[in-house]
Coordinates of C-alpha atoms and ligand atoms in Angstrom, one line a residue:
M24 CA 2.1 16.1 -7.9
T25 CA 2.6 12.4 -9.1
K26 CA -0.6 10.1 -9.1
F27 CA -1.5 6.4 -7.9
Y28 CA -5.0 5.0 -9.9
M29 CA -5.9 1.4 -9.4
T30 CA -8.8 -0.8 -10.4
T31 CA -10.1 -3.6 -9.6
G32 CA -10.5 -6.3 -11.7
T33 CA -10.8 -10.7 -12.5
R34 CA -7.1 -11.3 -13.0
N35 CA -7.0 -13.0 -16.9
F36 CA -8.6 -9.5 -17.5
L37 CA -6.1 -7.8 -15.9
K38 CA -3.1 -9.6 -16.8
K39 CA -4.5 -8.5 -20.5
A40 CA -4.1 -4.8 -19.4
Q41 CA -0.4 -4.9 -17.4
E42 CA 0.3 -7.0 -20.3
K43 CA -0.2 -3.9 -22.9
N44 CA 1.5 -1.2 -20.6
D45 CA 4.4 -1.4 -18.6
E46 CA 4.1 1.2 -15.8
L47 CA 1.1 -1.6 -14.0
I48 CA 1.8 -3.1 -11.3
L49 CA -0.4 -6.2 -11.5
S50 CA -1.6 -7.8 -7.8
H51 CA -3.4 -10.1 -6.3
G52 CA -5.6 -9.7 -3.0
S53 CA -8.1 -12.0 -1.1
G54 CA -10.9 -12.4 -3.8
H55 CA -10.3 -9.8 -6.6
S56 CA -7.2 -8.4 -8.6
V57 CA -6.1 -4.8 -8.9
L58 CA -4.2 -3.1 -10.8
M59 CA -1.6 -0.2 -10.0
H60 CA -0.4 3.0 -11.3
E61 CA 1.7 5.5 -10.5
T62 CA 1.8 8.6 -13.1
N63 CA 2.3 11.7 -13.5
G64 CA -0.3 11.7 -16.5
P65 CA -4.0 10.4 -16.6
S66 CA -5.6 7.3 -15.3
V67 CA -5.6 4.7 -18.4
F68 CA -8.3 3.5 -16.3
Q69 CA -12.0 4.0 -17.2
T70 CA -13.0 4.0 -13.7
P71 CA -10.4 4.7 -11.0
R72 CA -9.9 4.8 -7.3
S73 CA -7.9 8.0 -7.9
Y74 CA -5.2 9.4 -5.2
E75 CA -2.2 11.7 -5.0
V76 CA 1.3 11.4 -3.7
I77 CA 1.9 13.1 -0.9
A78 CA 5.0 11.2 0.7
S79 CA 6.7 8.7 -0.8
V80 CA 9.8 6.6 -0.1
G81 CA 11.5 4.3 -2.8
E82 CA 10.6 3.2 -6.1
L83 CA 7.7 0.9 -6.0
E84 CA 9.1 -3.0 -8.0
K85 CA 6.8 -5.3 -10.4
I86 CA 7.2 -8.1 -7.8
G87 CA 6.8 -7.3 -3.9
Y88 CA 4.3 -7.9 -0.9
F89 CA 1.9 -4.9 -0.7
V90 CA 0.3 -3.6 2.4
L91 CA -2.0 -1.1 1.5
N92 CA -3.7 0.2 5.5
N93 CA -7.2 2.2 4.4
I94 CA -8.1 4.9 7.0
P95 CA -11.0 7.1 6.3
V96 CA -9.9 10.5 7.5
T97 CA -13.1 12.8 7.7
D98 CA -12.8 16.6 6.0
E99 CA -11.9 18.5 8.9
G100 CA -9.2 16.1 10.4
R101 CA -7.1 16.0 6.6
P102 CA -5.1 18.3 7.4
I103 CA -4.2 17.0 11.0
F104 CA -3.9 13.3 9.7
E105 CA -1.2 14.4 7.3
Y106 CA 0.8 16.5 9.2
R107 CA 1.9 13.7 11.5
F108 CA 3.7 11.8 8.5
K109 CA 5.9 14.8 7.9
N110 CA 9.3 13.4 9.1
N111 CA 7.9 10.6 10.0
T112 CA 8.5 7.9 7.3
S113 CA 12.7 8.0 7.5
K114 CA 13.3 5.0 8.9
L115 CA 10.8 2.8 6.8
Q116 CA 14.8 2.1 4.2
D117 CA 16.4 0.9 7.6
H118 CA 14.5 -2.4 7.6
V119 CA 14.8 -5.8 5.7
G120 CA 13.0 -6.8 3.0
F121 CA 11.7 -3.1 3.0
I122 CA 10.5 -1.3 -1.3
A123 CA 8.7 1.3 -1.2
F124 CA 6.0 3.5 0.8
R125 CA 3.9 6.1 -0.7
L126 CA 0.4 7.7 1.0
L127 CA -1.8 8.4 -1.1
R128 CA -4.5 11.4 -0.6
P129 CA -7.8 10.2 -1.6
I130 CA -9.8 12.2 -4.8
N131 CA -13.1 10.5 -4.6
S132 CA -13.0 9.1 -2.0
D133 CA -12.4 9.4 2.2
T134 CA -9.6 7.0 3.1
Y135 CA -6.2 7.2 3.0
I136 CA -4.1 5.1 1.7
V137 CA -0.6 4.0 3.4
L138 CA 0.9 2.0 1.0
T139 CA 4.4 -0.2 1.7
E140 CA 5.5 -2.5 0.0
W141 CA 7.9 -5.6 1.6
S142 CA 10.1 -8.1 -0.2
D143 CA 8.4 -10.9 1.5
P144 CA 5.1 -10.8 4.1
K145 CA 7.9 -12.0 7.1
Y146 CA 9.4 -8.6 6.3
Y147 CA 6.5 -6.8 7.2
D148 CA 5.6 -8.6 9.6
L149 CA 8.8 -7.9 11.9
W150 CA 8.8 -4.6 10.7
K151 CA 4.9 -4.7 12.3
N152 CA 6.5 -6.1 15.4
S153 CA 9.1 -3.7 15.3
R154 CA 10.0 -0.5 18.1
D155 CA 9.8 1.9 15.1
F156 CA 6.3 0.5 13.9
A157 CA 5.0 1.4 18.0
Q158 CA 6.9 4.1 18.2
S159 CA 5.7 5.7 14.3
H160 CA 2.0 4.3 16.2
K161 CA 1.9 5.5 19.7
E162 CA -0.1 8.1 19.9
D163 CA -2.6 6.7 17.6
K164 CA -4.3 5.2 20.5
Q165 CA -5.4 8.1 21.7
A166 CA -6.4 9.5 18.5
R167 CA -8.6 6.4 17.5
G168 CA -12.2 6.8 18.0
T169 CA -11.8 11.2 17.6
S170 CA -13.5 13.0 15.1
I171 CA -10.2 12.5 12.5
Y172 CA -10.9 9.3 11.4
A173 CA -14.6 9.2 9.5
S174 CA -14.7 5.5 10.6
K175 CA -12.1 2.2 11.4
S176 CA -9.3 1.1 9.0
Y177 CA -9.4 -1.8 7.7
V178 CA -6.0 -3.6 5.7
T179 CA -5.9 -5.6 2.4
T180 CA -3.0 -7.4 1.4
Y181 CA -1.7 -7.4 -2.3
R182 CA 1.1 -10.4 -3.9
T183 CA 1.7 -10.0 -7.3
R184 CA 2.2 -14.1 -7.7
P185 CA -0.9 -15.6 -7.5
I186 CA -0.8 -17.9 -4.6
D187 CA -1.5 -20.7 -6.6
E188 CA 2.3 -19.9 -8.9
E189 CA 3.2 -19.3 -5.5
E190 CA 2.4 -22.4 -3.6
H191 CA 3.8 -23.9 -7.1
A192 CA 6.8 -22.2 -7.0
E193 CA 7.3 -23.4 -2.7
A194 CA 6.7 -27.0 -4.2
I195 CA 9.7 -26.9 -6.4
S196 CA 12.3 -25.4 -4.1
E197 CA 11.4 -28.1 -1.7
E198 CA 11.9 -31.2 -4.6
E199 CA 15.6 -28.5 -5.0
Ligands
HEM16 C1 -5.3 1.2 14.0 C2 -4.6 1.3 13.0 C3 -3.3 2.2 12.1 C4 -3.8 3.6 12.1 C5 -5.2 4.3 12.4 C6 -2.4 3.9 11.7 C7 -2.5 5.8 11.5 C8 -1.5 6.8 11.3 C9 -1.1 7.6 11.3 C10 -2.0 8.9 11.7 C11 1.0 7.8 11.1 C12 1.5 9.0 10.9 C13 2.7 8.6 11.9 C14 1.9 9.6 13.5 O1 1.1 9.6 14.2 O2 2.6 10.0 14.7 C15 0.8 6.1 10.9 C16 2.0 5.8 10.0 C17 2.7 5.5 9.9 N1 1.8 3.8 9.2 FE1 0.4 3.1 10.2 N2 -2.1 3.6 11.0 C18 -2.1 2.0 11.6 C19 -1.7 1.3 11.2 C20 -0.6 0.9 10.0 C21 -0.5 -0.4 8.8 C22 -1.2 -1.8 9.7 C23 0.2 -0.4 8.5 C24 1.0 -0.9 7.6 C25 1.0 -0.7 5.9 C26 0.9 1.0 8.5 C27 1.5 2.1 8.1 C28 2.2 3.0 8.5 C29 3.5 3.8 8.2 C30 4.2 3.0 6.6 C31 3.5 5.1 8.2 C32 4.5 5.9 8.5 C33 5.2 6.1 9.8 C34 6.2 4.9 10.0 O3 7.4 4.5 8.8 O4 6.2 3.7 10.9 N3 0.1 1.8 9.8 N4 0.2 5.5 10.7

């Protein structure tokens, strides 16, 4: 089964590691950076957060906008949670700017990650406000607060270019 590993660190340290291994994706969140590695082999990280890829749409790309929905699930809730994703991801590919989706089952924690990658944050926003998103999440209003969730979910976002570089790029394009 394909694995997915993540490690957190400072931008410069992770950048050096990324330069040595072409399979690694470097991205930047608020206050920290992460390296992501999807592989059939072992992790190259010393203390990774480790996941099994249990559902997958599209290929991960090195440049994009990552939105990770982190969902803590109880042990008993795992089969129910995973079952709900079966056959429920087919419409993602119809959305403009969609690059990839992964459902990540945690190996060393209780927190599943629903990862999506978009070519630009605005396309994530469009999907988030779409009928398809409402449709695939409508039952969750009832499910929330029931025992399958160990605690509240939280979203983390990562850009593959550091924010200062993005601002710089925007400044350049405005000059053109
Ligand atoms: C309160 C917050 C959320 C909870 C508890 C939650 C939970 C779930 C569950 C249980 C499903 C399975 C589908 C179903 O039950 O019908 C699902 C689908 C999905 N969720 Fe969430 N979700 C939340 C918000 C988000 C956010 C912010 C994202 C952004 C990455 C996201 C991404 C997805 C994706 C990509 C699917 C696959 C179905 C689709 O294509 O719409 N979810 N979610």
